[in-house]
Amino acid sequence: MLDLSYIVNRSDLPEPECSLSYTSPKKIMPRRMQRMLENGGMYGGFVDVLFVPLALALKNEFVWIIEYDVDFSGDWRDFFTQFETDRSDVLTTSLITRARSLDWTHWETARPPPEVPQSQHLRSFNPIMRLSRRFLNAYVRETADRDWPGHTEYTIPTVAAWRGYTIADIGGKGEFCPICRRGRNYANSPEDPYSLSPGTFVYLPHRHVYFNDNSADFPQPDMLYHPVKG
């Protein structure tokens, strides 16, 4: 169903080991690259300087970006089939407005341009997400033209909302989830400011084995789980 590209990045700087011919983030994302360097590396919310240039190098209309510690307690074909007709520019999890998550850990570093209304300040949880090529190009333009400091979990959905790109939740029970996926694909607590627990798709705690190794550790079927440190 998908063409797969495996990316290994052993550094906290964007130094991917891959066969893709991509444009350096220094060239297409200079402001975000500078913010990443000021941050001391990608850890803490600047992983977009890694995945955006790589995703654009693929030339696909849509690109799934999936971290290694994401698992699904079912058949991945069933998961991806749900989205074959979904044309959303940004598909991710745990989408929630700033007003409903005022205590989120990373709001203190999120400083969008002053013309962006607070009603469009969004946050998400992105260990798995799908982005359209047209949004990726818009994100590059936007972050090159204006300073967007802060965590990628806010810059991605907020840029999309402000610039009029379509956004949808992969599942869960939030306001951005379509009715056809309500209560499906994952469970967590988006209002929690740190761990998103309880649920299957959270920041903490982690699981020690993958679904194919021990399905008993995944009590809810056909759900995304994170983090899995097998």
Tab-separated table of N, CA, C and O in Angstrom, residues 60-107:
chain	number	residue	atom	x	y	z
A	60	ASN	N	5.905	12.901	-3.179
A	60	ASN	CA	4.561	12.336	-3.060
A	60	ASN	C	3.539	13.414	-2.728
A	60	ASN	O	3.865	14.434	-2.105
A	61	GLU	N	2.288	13.154	-3.092
A	61	GLU	CA	1.224	14.094	-2.745
A	61	GLU	C	0.983	14.108	-1.241
A	61	GLU	O	0.687	15.155	-0.658
A	62	PHE	N	1.086	12.935	-0.612
A	62	PHE	CA	0.949	12.804	0.842
A	62	PHE	C	2.091	11.949	1.367
A	62	PHE	O	2.509	10.988	0.709
A	63	VAL	N	2.561	12.266	2.560
A	63	VAL	CA	3.649	11.508	3.182
A	63	VAL	C	3.272	11.204	4.628
A	63	VAL	O	2.943	12.114	5.406
A	64	TRP	N	3.305	9.917	4.979
A	64	TRP	CA	3.177	9.503	6.373
A	64	TRP	C	4.555	9.594	7.040
A	64	TRP	O	5.545	9.132	6.471
A	65	ILE	N	4.587	10.142	8.236
A	65	ILE	CA	5.813	10.224	9.025
A	65	ILE	C	5.536	9.476	10.324
A	65	ILE	O	4.683	9.885	11.126
A	66	ILE	N	6.244	8.371	10.513
A	66	ILE	CA	5.948	7.469	11.627
A	66	ILE	C	7.234	7.179	12.388
A	66	ILE	O	8.200	6.670	11.821
A	67	GLU	N	7.246	7.497	13.675
A	67	GLU	CA	8.411	7.207	14.498
A	67	GLU	C	8.481	5.712	14.809
A	67	GLU	O	7.460	5.013	14.802
A	68	TYR	N	9.688	5.259	15.093
A	68	TYR	CA	9.913	3.822	15.279
A	68	TYR	C	9.160	3.242	16.472
A	68	TYR	O	8.898	2.029	16.525
A	69	ASP	N	8.791	4.079	17.442
A	69	ASP	CA	8.154	3.567	18.660
A	69	ASP	C	6.630	3.669	18.614
A	69	ASP	O	5.968	3.659	19.648
A	70	VAL	N	6.080	3.738	17.402
A	70	VAL	CA	4.628	3.663	17.192
A	70	VAL	C	4.278	2.247	16.757
A	70	VAL	O	4.946	1.660	15.906
A	71	ASP	N	3.223	1.687	17.331
A	71	ASP	CA	2.771	0.352	16.936
A	71	ASP	C	1.258	0.357	16.804
A	71	ASP	O	0.578	1.276	17.290
A	72	PHE	N	0.725	-0.666	16.149
A	72	PHE	CA	-0.706	-0.795	15.928
A	72	PHE	C	-1.116	-2.212	16.278
A	72	PHE	O	-0.522	-3.182	15.789
A	73	SER	N	-2.129	-2.341	17.114
A	73	SER	CA	-2.549	-3.660	17.604
A	73	SER	C	-3.561	-4.289	16.652
A	73	SER	O	-4.681	-4.632	17.037
A	74	GLY	N	-3.150	-4.447	15.415
A	74	GLY	CA	-3.995	-5.030	14.389
A	74	GLY	C	-3.226	-5.102	13.092
A	74	GLY	O	-2.001	-5.117	13.073
A	75	ASP	N	-3.956	-5.121	11.993
A	75	ASP	CA	-3.358	-5.166	10.670
A	75	ASP	C	-3.172	-3.740	10.169
A	75	ASP	O	-4.148	-2.997	10.012
A	76	TRP	N	-1.930	-3.346	9.900
A	76	TRP	CA	-1.659	-1.985	9.447
A	76	TRP	C	-2.425	-1.652	8.161
A	76	TRP	O	-2.756	-0.499	7.914
A	77	ARG	N	-2.743	-2.650	7.333
A	77	ARG	CA	-3.510	-2.377	6.119
A	77	ARG	C	-4.891	-1.832	6.462
A	77	ARG	O	-5.405	-0.940	5.781
A	78	ASP	N	-5.494	-2.364	7.524
A	78	ASP	CA	-6.804	-1.862	7.951
A	78	ASP	C	-6.703	-0.414	8.414
A	78	ASP	O	-7.617	0.389	8.186
A	79	PHE	N	-5.605	-0.089	9.070
A	79	PHE	CA	-5.419	1.282	9.526
A	79	PHE	C	-5.310	2.240	8.347
A	79	PHE	O	-6.053	3.224	8.248
A	80	PHE	N	-4.400	1.965	7.420
A	80	PHE	CA	-4.156	2.906	6.326
A	80	PHE	C	-5.344	3.010	5.357
A	80	PHE	O	-5.569	4.066	4.758
A	81	THR	N	-6.121	1.917	5.222
A	81	THR	CA	-7.266	1.938	4.313
A	81	THR	C	-8.269	3.031	4.690
A	81	THR	O	-8.930	3.608	3.818
A	82	GLN	N	-8.376	3.335	5.978
A	82	GLN	CA	-9.326	4.356	6.433
A	82	GLN	C	-9.085	5.723	5.797
A	82	GLN	O	-9.996	6.543	5.713
A	83	PHE	N	-7.852	5.977	5.373
A	83	PHE	CA	-7.468	7.328	4.963
A	83	PHE	C	-7.253	7.456	3.454
A	83	PHE	O	-6.798	8.493	2.989
A	84	GLU	N	-7.614	6.414	2.710
A	84	GLU	CA	-7.366	6.442	1.268
A	84	GLU	C	-8.148	7.548	0.568
A	84	GLU	O	-7.694	8.085	-0.450
A	85	THR	N	-9.308	7.917	1.081
A	85	THR	CA	-10.107	8.972	0.454
A	85	THR	C	-10.084	10.272	1.259
A	85	THR	O	-10.757	11.237	0.892
A	86	ASP	N	-9.335	10.302	2.339
A	86	ASP	CA	-9.229	11.500	3.174
A	86	ASP	C	-8.181	12.423	2.562
A	86	ASP	O	-7.020	12.045	2.418
A	87	ARG	N	-8.563	13.640	2.212
A	87	ARG	CA	-7.662	14.575	1.543
A	87	ARG	C	-7.114	15.647	2.492
A	87	ARG	O	-6.585	16.659	2.041
A	88	SER	N	-7.218	15.428	3.767
A	88	SER	CA	-6.750	16.420	4.735
A	88	SER	C	-5.266	16.709	4.536
A	88	SER	O	-4.464	15.803	4.310
A	89	ASP	N	-4.903	17.978	4.665
A	89	ASP	CA	-3.498	18.363	4.536
A	89	ASP	C	-2.676	17.931	5.736
A	89	ASP	O	-1.496	17.609	5.603
A	90	VAL	N	-3.292	17.951	6.901
A	90	VAL	CA	-2.614	17.526	8.130
A	90	VAL	C	-3.492	16.510	8.834
A	90	VAL	O	-4.625	16.814	9.231
A	91	LEU	N	-2.982	15.293	8.964
A	91	LEU	CA	-3.619	14.235	9.749
A	91	LEU	C	-2.685	13.911	10.897
A	91	LEU	O	-1.535	13.504	10.680
A	92	THR	N	-3.155	14.089	12.119
A	92	THR	CA	-2.309	13.786	13.257
A	92	THR	C	-3.202	13.413	14.438
A	92	THR	O	-4.401	13.185	14.251
A	93	THR	N	-2.641	13.339	15.629
A	93	THR	CA	-3.424	12.915	16.784
A	93	THR	C	-3.477	14.011	17.835
A	93	THR	O	-2.667	14.936	17.842
A	94	SER	N	-4.467	13.866	18.710
A	94	SER	CA	-4.557	14.682	19.933
A	94	SER	C	-4.683	16.168	19.638
A	94	SER	O	-4.195	17.007	20.406
A	95	LEU	N	-5.305	16.529	18.532
A	95	LEU	CA	-5.504	17.932	18.181
A	95	LEU	C	-6.423	18.612	19.191
A	95	LEU	O	-7.512	18.112	19.494
A	96	ILE	N	-5.967	19.750	19.688
A	96	ILE	CA	-6.735	20.448	20.717
A	96	ILE	C	-6.377	21.924	20.674
A	96	ILE	O	-5.250	22.298	20.321
A	97	THR	N	-7.328	22.780	20.997
A	97	THR	CA	-7.092	24.216	20.974
A	97	THR	C	-6.332	24.653	22.224
A	97	THR	O	-6.327	23.976	23.257
A	98	ARG	N	-5.721	25.820	22.101
A	98	ARG	CA	-5.008	26.384	23.249
A	98	ARG	C	-5.958	26.617	24.419
A	98	ARG	O	-5.604	26.385	25.579
A	99	ALA	N	-7.164	27.073	24.116
A	99	ALA	CA	-8.131	27.374	25.172
A	99	ALA	C	-8.466	26.155	26.016
A	99	ALA	O	-8.778	26.283	27.204
A	100	ARG	N	-8.381	24.967	25.419
A	100	ARG	CA	-8.719	23.735	26.146
A	100	ARG	C	-7.496	23.060	26.740
A	100	ARG	O	-7.628	22.003	27.361
A	101	SER	N	-6.320	23.642	26.562
A	101	SER	CA	-5.109	22.999	27.082
A	101	SER	C	-4.109	24.062	27.551
A	101	SER	O	-2.944	24.041	27.189
A	102	LEU	N	-4.583	24.983	28.372
A	102	LEU	CA	-3.773	26.126	28.781
A	102	LEU	C	-2.523	25.719	29.552
A	102	LEU	O	-1.536	26.467	29.577
A	103	ASP	N	-2.524	24.557	30.172
A	103	ASP	CA	-1.388	24.127	30.987
A	103	ASP	C	-0.381	23.281	30.216
A	103	ASP	O	0.533	22.716	30.812
A	104	TRP	N	-0.536	23.184	28.895
A	104	TRP	CA	0.412	22.382	28.108
A	104	TRP	C	1.840	22.838	28.357
A	104	TRP	O	2.140	24.046	28.408
A	105	THR	N	2.746	21.874	28.490
A	105	THR	CA	4.130	22.145	28.859
A	105	THR	C	4.825	23.121	27.919
A	105	THR	O	5.658	23.924	28.352
A	106	HIS	N	4.487	23.104	26.631
A	106	HIS	CA	5.279	23.840	25.649
A	106	HIS	C	4.683	25.169	25.201
A	106	HIS	O	5.256	25.813	24.314
A	107	TRP	N	3.583	25.595	25.811
A	107	TRP	CA	3.035	26.886	25.391
A	107	TRP	C	3.981	28.036	25.706
A	107	TRP	O	3.991	29.063	25.020
